[in-house]
Short mmCIF file of C-alpha atoms in Angstrom, two decimals:
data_model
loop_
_atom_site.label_atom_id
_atom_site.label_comp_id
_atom_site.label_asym_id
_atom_site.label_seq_id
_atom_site.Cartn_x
_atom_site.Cartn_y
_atom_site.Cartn_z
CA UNK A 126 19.45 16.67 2.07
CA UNK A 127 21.47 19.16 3.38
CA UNK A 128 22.02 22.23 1.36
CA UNK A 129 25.90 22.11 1.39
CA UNK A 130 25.37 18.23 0.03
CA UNK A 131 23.18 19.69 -1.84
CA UNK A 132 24.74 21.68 -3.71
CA UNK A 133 27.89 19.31 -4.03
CA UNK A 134 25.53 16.52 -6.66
CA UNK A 135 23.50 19.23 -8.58
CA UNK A 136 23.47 19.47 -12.18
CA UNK A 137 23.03 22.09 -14.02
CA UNK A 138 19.73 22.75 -15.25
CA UNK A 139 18.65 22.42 -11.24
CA UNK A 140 20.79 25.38 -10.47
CA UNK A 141 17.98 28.00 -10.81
CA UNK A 142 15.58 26.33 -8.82
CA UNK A 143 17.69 25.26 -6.16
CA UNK A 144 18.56 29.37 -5.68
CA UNK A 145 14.97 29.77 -5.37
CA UNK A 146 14.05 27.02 -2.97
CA UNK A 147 17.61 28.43 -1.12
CA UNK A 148 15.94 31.99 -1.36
CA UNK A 149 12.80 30.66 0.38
CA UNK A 150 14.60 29.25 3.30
CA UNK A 151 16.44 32.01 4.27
CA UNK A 152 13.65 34.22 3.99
CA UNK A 153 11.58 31.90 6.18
CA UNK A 154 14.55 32.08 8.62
CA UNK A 155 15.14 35.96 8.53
CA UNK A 156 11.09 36.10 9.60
CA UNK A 157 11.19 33.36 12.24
CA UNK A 158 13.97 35.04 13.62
CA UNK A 159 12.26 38.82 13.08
CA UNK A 160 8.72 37.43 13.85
CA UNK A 161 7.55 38.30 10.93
CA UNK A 162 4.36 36.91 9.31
CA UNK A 163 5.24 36.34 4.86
CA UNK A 164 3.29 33.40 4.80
CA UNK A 165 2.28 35.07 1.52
CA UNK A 166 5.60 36.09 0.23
CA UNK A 167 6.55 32.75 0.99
CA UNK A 168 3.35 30.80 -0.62
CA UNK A 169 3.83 32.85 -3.86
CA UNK A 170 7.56 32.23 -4.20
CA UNK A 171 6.95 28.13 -3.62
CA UNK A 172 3.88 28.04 -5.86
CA UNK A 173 6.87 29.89 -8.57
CA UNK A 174 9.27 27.21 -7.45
CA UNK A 175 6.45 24.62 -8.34
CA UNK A 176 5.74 25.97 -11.28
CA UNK A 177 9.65 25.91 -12.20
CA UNK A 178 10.25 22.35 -11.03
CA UNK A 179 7.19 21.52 -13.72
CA UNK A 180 9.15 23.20 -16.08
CA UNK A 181 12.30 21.90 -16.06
CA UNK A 182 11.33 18.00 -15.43
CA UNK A 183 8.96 18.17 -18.41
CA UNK A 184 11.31 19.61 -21.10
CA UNK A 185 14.06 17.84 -20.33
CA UNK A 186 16.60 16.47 -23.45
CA UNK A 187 17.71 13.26 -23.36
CA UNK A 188 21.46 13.54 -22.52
CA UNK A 189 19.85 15.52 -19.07
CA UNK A 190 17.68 12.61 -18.79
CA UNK A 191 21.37 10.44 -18.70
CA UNK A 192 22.15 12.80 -16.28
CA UNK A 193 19.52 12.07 -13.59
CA UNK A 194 20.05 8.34 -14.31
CA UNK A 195 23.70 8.81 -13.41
CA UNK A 196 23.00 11.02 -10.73
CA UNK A 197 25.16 9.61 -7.65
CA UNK A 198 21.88 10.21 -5.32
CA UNK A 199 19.95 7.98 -7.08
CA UNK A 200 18.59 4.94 -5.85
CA UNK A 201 20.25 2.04 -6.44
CA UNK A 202 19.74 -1.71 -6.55
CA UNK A 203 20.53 -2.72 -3.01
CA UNK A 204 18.75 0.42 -1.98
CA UNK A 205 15.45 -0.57 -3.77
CA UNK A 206 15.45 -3.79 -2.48
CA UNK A 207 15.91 -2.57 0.98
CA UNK A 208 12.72 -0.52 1.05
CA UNK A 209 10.34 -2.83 -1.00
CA UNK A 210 11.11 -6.25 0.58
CA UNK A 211 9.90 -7.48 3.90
CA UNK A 212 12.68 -9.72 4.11
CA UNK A 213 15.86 -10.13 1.81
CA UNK A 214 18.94 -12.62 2.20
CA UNK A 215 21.67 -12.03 -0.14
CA UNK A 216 23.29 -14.72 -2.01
CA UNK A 217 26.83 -14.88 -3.45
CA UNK A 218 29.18 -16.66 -6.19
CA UNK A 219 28.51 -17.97 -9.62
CA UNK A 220 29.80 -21.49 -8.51
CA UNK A 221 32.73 -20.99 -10.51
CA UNK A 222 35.19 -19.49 -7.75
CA UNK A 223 34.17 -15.65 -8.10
CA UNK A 224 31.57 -13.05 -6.73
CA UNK A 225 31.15 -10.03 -8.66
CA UNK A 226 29.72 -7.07 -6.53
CA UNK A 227 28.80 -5.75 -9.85
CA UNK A 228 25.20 -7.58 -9.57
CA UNK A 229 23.74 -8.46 -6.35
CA UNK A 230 20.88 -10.60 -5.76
CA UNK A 231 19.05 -13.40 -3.57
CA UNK A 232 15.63 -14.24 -2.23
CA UNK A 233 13.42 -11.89 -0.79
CA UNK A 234 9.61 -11.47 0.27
CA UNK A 235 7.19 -8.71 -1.59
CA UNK A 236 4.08 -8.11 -0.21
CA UNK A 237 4.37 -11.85 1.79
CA UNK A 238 5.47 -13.42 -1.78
CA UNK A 239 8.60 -15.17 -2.18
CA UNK A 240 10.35 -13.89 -5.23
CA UNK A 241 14.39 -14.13 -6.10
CA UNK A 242 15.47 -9.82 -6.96
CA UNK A 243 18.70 -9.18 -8.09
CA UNK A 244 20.26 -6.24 -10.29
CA UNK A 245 23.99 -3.96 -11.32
CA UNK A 246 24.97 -2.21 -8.76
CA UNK A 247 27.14 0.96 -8.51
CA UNK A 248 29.16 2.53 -5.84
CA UNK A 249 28.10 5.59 -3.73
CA UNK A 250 31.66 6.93 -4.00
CA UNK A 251 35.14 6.70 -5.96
CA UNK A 252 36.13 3.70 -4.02
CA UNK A 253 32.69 1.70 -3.48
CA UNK A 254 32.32 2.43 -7.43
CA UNK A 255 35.88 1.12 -8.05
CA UNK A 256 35.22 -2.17 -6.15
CA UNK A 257 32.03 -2.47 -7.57
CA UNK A 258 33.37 -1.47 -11.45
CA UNK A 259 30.90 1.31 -11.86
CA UNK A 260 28.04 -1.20 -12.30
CA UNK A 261 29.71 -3.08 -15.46
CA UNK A 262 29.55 -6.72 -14.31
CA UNK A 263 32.07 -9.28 -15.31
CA UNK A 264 31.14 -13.09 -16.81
CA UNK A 265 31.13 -13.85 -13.18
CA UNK A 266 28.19 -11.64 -12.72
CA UNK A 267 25.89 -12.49 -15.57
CA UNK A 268 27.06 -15.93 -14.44
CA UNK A 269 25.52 -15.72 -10.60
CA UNK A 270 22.52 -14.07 -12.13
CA UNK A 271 22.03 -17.10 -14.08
CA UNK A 272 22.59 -19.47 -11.28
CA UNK A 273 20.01 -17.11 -9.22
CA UNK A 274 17.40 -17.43 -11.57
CA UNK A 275 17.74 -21.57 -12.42
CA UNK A 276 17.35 -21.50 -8.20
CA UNK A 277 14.10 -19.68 -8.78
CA UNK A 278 12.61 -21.58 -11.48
CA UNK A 279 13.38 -24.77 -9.72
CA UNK A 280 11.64 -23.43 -6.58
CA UNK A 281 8.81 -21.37 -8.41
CA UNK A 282 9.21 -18.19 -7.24
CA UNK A 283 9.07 -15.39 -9.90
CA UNK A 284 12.32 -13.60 -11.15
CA UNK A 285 12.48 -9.56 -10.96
CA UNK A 286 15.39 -7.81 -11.93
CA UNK A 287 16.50 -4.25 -11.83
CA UNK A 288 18.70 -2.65 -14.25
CA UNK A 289 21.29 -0.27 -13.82
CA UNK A 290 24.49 -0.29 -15.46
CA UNK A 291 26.33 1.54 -18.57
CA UNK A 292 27.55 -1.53 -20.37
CA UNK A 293 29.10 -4.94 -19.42
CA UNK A 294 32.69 -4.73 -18.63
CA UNK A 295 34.93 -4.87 -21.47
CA UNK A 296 37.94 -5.31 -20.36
CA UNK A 297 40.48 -7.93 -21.91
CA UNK A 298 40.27 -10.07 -18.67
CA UNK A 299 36.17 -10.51 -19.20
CA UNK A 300 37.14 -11.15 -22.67
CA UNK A 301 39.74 -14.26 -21.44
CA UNK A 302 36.67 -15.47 -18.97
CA UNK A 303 33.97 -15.61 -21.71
CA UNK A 304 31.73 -12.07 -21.73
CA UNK A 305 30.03 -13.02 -24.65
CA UNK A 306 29.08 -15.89 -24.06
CA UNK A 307 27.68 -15.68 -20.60
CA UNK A 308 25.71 -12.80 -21.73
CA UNK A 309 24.67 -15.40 -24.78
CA UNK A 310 23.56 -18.14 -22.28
CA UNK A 311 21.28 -15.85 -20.07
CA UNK A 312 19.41 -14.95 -22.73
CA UNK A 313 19.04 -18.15 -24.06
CA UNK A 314 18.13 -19.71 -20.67
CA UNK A 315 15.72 -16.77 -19.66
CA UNK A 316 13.84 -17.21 -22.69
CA UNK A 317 13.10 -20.92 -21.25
CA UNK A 318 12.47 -20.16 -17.72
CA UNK A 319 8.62 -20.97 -16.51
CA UNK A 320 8.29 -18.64 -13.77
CA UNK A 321 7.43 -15.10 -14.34
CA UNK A 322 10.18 -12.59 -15.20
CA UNK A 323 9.59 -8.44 -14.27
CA UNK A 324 12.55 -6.52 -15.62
CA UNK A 325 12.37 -2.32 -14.55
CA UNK A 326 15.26 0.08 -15.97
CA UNK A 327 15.58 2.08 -12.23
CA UNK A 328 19.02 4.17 -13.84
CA UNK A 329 21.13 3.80 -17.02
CA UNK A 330 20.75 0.34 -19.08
CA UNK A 331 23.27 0.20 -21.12
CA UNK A 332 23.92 -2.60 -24.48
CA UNK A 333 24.26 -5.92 -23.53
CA UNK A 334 25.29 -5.53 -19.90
CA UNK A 335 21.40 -4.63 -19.58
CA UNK A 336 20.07 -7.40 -21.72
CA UNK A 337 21.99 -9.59 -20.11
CA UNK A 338 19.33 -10.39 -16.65
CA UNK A 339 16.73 -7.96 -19.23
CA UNK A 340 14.78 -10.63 -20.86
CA UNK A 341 11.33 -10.90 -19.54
CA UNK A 342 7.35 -10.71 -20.37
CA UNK A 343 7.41 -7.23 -19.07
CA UNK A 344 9.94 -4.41 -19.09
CA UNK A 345 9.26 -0.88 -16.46
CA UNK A 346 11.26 1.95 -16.55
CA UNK A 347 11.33 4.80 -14.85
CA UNK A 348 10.58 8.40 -16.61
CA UNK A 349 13.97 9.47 -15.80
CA UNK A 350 16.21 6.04 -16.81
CA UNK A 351 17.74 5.45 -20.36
CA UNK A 352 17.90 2.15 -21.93
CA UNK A 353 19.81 2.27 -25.54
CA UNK A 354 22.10 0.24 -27.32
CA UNK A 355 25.60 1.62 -26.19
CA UNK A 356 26.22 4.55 -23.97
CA UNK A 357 26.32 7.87 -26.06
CA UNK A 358 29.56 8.91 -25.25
CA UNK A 359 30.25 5.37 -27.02
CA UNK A 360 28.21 6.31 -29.92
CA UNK A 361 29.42 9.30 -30.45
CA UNK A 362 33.05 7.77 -30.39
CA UNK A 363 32.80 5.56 -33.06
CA UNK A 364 30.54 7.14 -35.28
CA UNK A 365 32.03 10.77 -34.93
CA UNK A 366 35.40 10.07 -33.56
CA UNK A 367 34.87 12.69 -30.92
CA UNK A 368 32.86 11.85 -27.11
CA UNK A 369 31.85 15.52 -27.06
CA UNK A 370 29.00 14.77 -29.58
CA UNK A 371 27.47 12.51 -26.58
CA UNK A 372 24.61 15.09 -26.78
CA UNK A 373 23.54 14.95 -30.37
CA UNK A 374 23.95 10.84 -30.15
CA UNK A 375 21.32 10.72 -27.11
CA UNK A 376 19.14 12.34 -29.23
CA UNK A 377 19.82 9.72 -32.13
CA UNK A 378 19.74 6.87 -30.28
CA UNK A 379 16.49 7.30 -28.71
CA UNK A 380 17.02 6.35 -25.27
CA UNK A 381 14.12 8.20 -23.16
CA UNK A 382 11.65 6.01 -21.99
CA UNK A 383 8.98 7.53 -24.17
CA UNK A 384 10.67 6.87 -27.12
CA UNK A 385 10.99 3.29 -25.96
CA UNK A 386 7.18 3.00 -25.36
CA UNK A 387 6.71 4.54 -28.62
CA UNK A 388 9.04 1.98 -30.06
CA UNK A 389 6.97 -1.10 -28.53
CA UNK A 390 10.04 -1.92 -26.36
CA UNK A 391 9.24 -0.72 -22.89
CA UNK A 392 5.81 -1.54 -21.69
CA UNK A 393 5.29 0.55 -18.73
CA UNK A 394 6.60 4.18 -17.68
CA UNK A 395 7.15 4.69 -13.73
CA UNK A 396 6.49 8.42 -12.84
CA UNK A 397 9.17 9.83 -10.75
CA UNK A 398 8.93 11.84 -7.46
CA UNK A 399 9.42 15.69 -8.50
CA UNK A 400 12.85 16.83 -9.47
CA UNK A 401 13.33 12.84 -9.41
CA UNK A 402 13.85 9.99 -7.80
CA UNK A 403 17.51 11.39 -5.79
CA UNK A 404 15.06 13.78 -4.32
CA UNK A 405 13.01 11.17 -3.21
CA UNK A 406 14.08 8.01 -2.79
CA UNK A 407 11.40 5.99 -0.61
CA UNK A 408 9.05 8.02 -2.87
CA UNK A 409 10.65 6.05 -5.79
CA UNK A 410 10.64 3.11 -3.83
CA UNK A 411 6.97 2.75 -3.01
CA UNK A 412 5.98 3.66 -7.16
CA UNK A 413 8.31 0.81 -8.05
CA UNK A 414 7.00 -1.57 -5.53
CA UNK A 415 3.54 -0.96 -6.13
CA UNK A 416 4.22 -1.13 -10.18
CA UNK A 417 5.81 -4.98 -9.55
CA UNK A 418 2.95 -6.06 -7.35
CA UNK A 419 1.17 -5.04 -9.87
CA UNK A 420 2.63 -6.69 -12.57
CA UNK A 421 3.35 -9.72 -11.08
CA UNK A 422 -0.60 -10.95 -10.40
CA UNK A 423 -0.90 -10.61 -13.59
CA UNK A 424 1.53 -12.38 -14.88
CA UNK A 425 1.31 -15.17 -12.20
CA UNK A 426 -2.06 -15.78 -13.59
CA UNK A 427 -1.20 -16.88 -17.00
CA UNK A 428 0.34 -20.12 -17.38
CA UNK A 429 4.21 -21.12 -17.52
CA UNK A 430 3.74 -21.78 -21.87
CA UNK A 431 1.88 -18.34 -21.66
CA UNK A 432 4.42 -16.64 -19.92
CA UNK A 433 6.91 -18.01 -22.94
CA UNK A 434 5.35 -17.01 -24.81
CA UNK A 435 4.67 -13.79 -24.43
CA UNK A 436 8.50 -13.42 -23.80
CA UNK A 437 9.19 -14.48 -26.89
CA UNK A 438 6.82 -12.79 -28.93
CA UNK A 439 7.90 -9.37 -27.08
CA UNK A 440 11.11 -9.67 -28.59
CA UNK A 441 10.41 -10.93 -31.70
CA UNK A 442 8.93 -7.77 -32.75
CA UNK A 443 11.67 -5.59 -31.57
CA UNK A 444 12.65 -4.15 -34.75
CA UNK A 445 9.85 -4.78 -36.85
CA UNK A 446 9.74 -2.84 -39.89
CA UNK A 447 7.91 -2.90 -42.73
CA UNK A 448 8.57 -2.00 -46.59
CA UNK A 449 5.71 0.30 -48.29
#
């Protein structure tokens, strides 16, 4: 990435090591051009800059963690399925008279196996986000998902979905067109489905626009993503009145993926590529792929009332507690 571009999508708590790594290359340059030998110099400083990097990505809080899954550089849907598919073939509509680019899916190959992928998808810019509402799909969306997955249990080809979004779209037009309910059917109808189910959080997932194509035996996430209830500026809103507590809500609502895997919700944490997966995309790409492969032979050697099962059972103990 160029440094200018650079520059333009960096957050805050990168600053300092970007001037370093900045620092480095223009000291390279000022010896290539001087022919001078700081192979040293330069060794030292990127063994600090390592050493930094390590730092920052392993003390991170969680409202910087929403930060990298917001990042505009990262990775999104249509990217991943680009670089982990041998072949892919988009499909559109919910059969209803409507396409929302919100969530994009079809049939693709992975590793020679025929599986149907779909997930949210956000925009690259203000007017690719606008068109595609920032990732918040519409009943039409959850609706296509639906009609994606029936195709794939009718065909037997295993359902993997990537999730990515702040929260379904509540606007009073998805009201009119039945939000609730379409989320409501999806996760009555995944919870019925034969074929195996992957879900992995790649970004933000966000209340029941996540649920809604989340239900499945197994759930990834990458070390970087949130997955909560509502967004925390949301939380913050309603409990405190006031958006600018975002901060302490992240912390309250326990949205890292570690706390999630502590929790007994998420089952599997994808490392990142250092300073994340912006800074690496195909990097990203080839832990995620490998992590599904993965998954899915073992899952696609248990039978179809096994796979239920263990669906349902997942979610059943999702807010276990128990009174001492």
């Amino acid at each position: 990435m160029a440094t200018t571009e650079r520059r333009t999508f960096l957050l805050d708590f990168e600053k300092p090591l970007c001037d370093l790594e900045t620092r480095i290359d223009q000291i390279r340059e000022l010896a290539k051009e001087n022919n001078v030998d700081v192979s040293e110099q330069i060794a030292a400083l990127e063994a600090k800059a390592e050493q930094l990097r390590s730092e920052i990505f392993s003390t991170l809080t969680p409202s910087q963690r929403l930060q990298l899954a917001r990042h505009p550089r990262r990775p999104s849907t249509l990217d991943y399925i680009q670089a982990i598919s041998d072949e892919w073939f988009e499909l559109h509509g919910d059969r209803g008279g409507r396409d929302d680019p919100a969530i994009v899916g079809g049939i693709a190959r992975l590793d020679g196996r025929p599986v149907v992928i779909m997930g949210h998808q956000k925009g690259r810019d203000t007017k690719d986000n606008v068109a595609r509402n920032f990732g918040m799909a519409s009943p039409s969306g959850y609706r296509k998902a639906i009609r994606l997955m029936e195709h794939a249990n009718r065909f037997g080809m295993p359902i993997l979905t990537l999730i990515d979004t702040p929260a379904a779209w509540a606007g009073l037009e998805a009201e009119q067109f039945g939000q609730g309910e379409a989320i409501a059917y999806n996760l009555r109808q995944m919870f019925s489905f034969d074929v195996p189910i992957l879900c992995a959080v790649i970004g933000e997932g966000g209340s029941g626009g996540a649920l809604g194509i989340g239900v499945g035996e197994r759930l990834l996430m990458f070390e970087h993503a949130v997955y909560s209830v509502a967004p925390p500026e949301a939380c913050a809103a309603i409990l405190w009145r006031d958006a600018s507590k975002a901060p302490k809500a992240a912390e309250a609502l326990k949205i890292t993926a570690w706390d999630l895997k502590d929790l007994g919700i998420l089952d599997q944490i994808l490392p990142e590529p250092a300073s994340g997966a912006h800074a690496d995309p195909l990097g990203a790409a080839a832990i995620l792929k490998e992590a599904l492969i993965h998954n899915l032979e073992h899952l696609l050697n248990l039978s179809a009332e096994q796979r239920r099962n263990l669906r349902y059972q997942k979610f059943r103990q999702i807010g276990k507690f128990s009174i001492d």
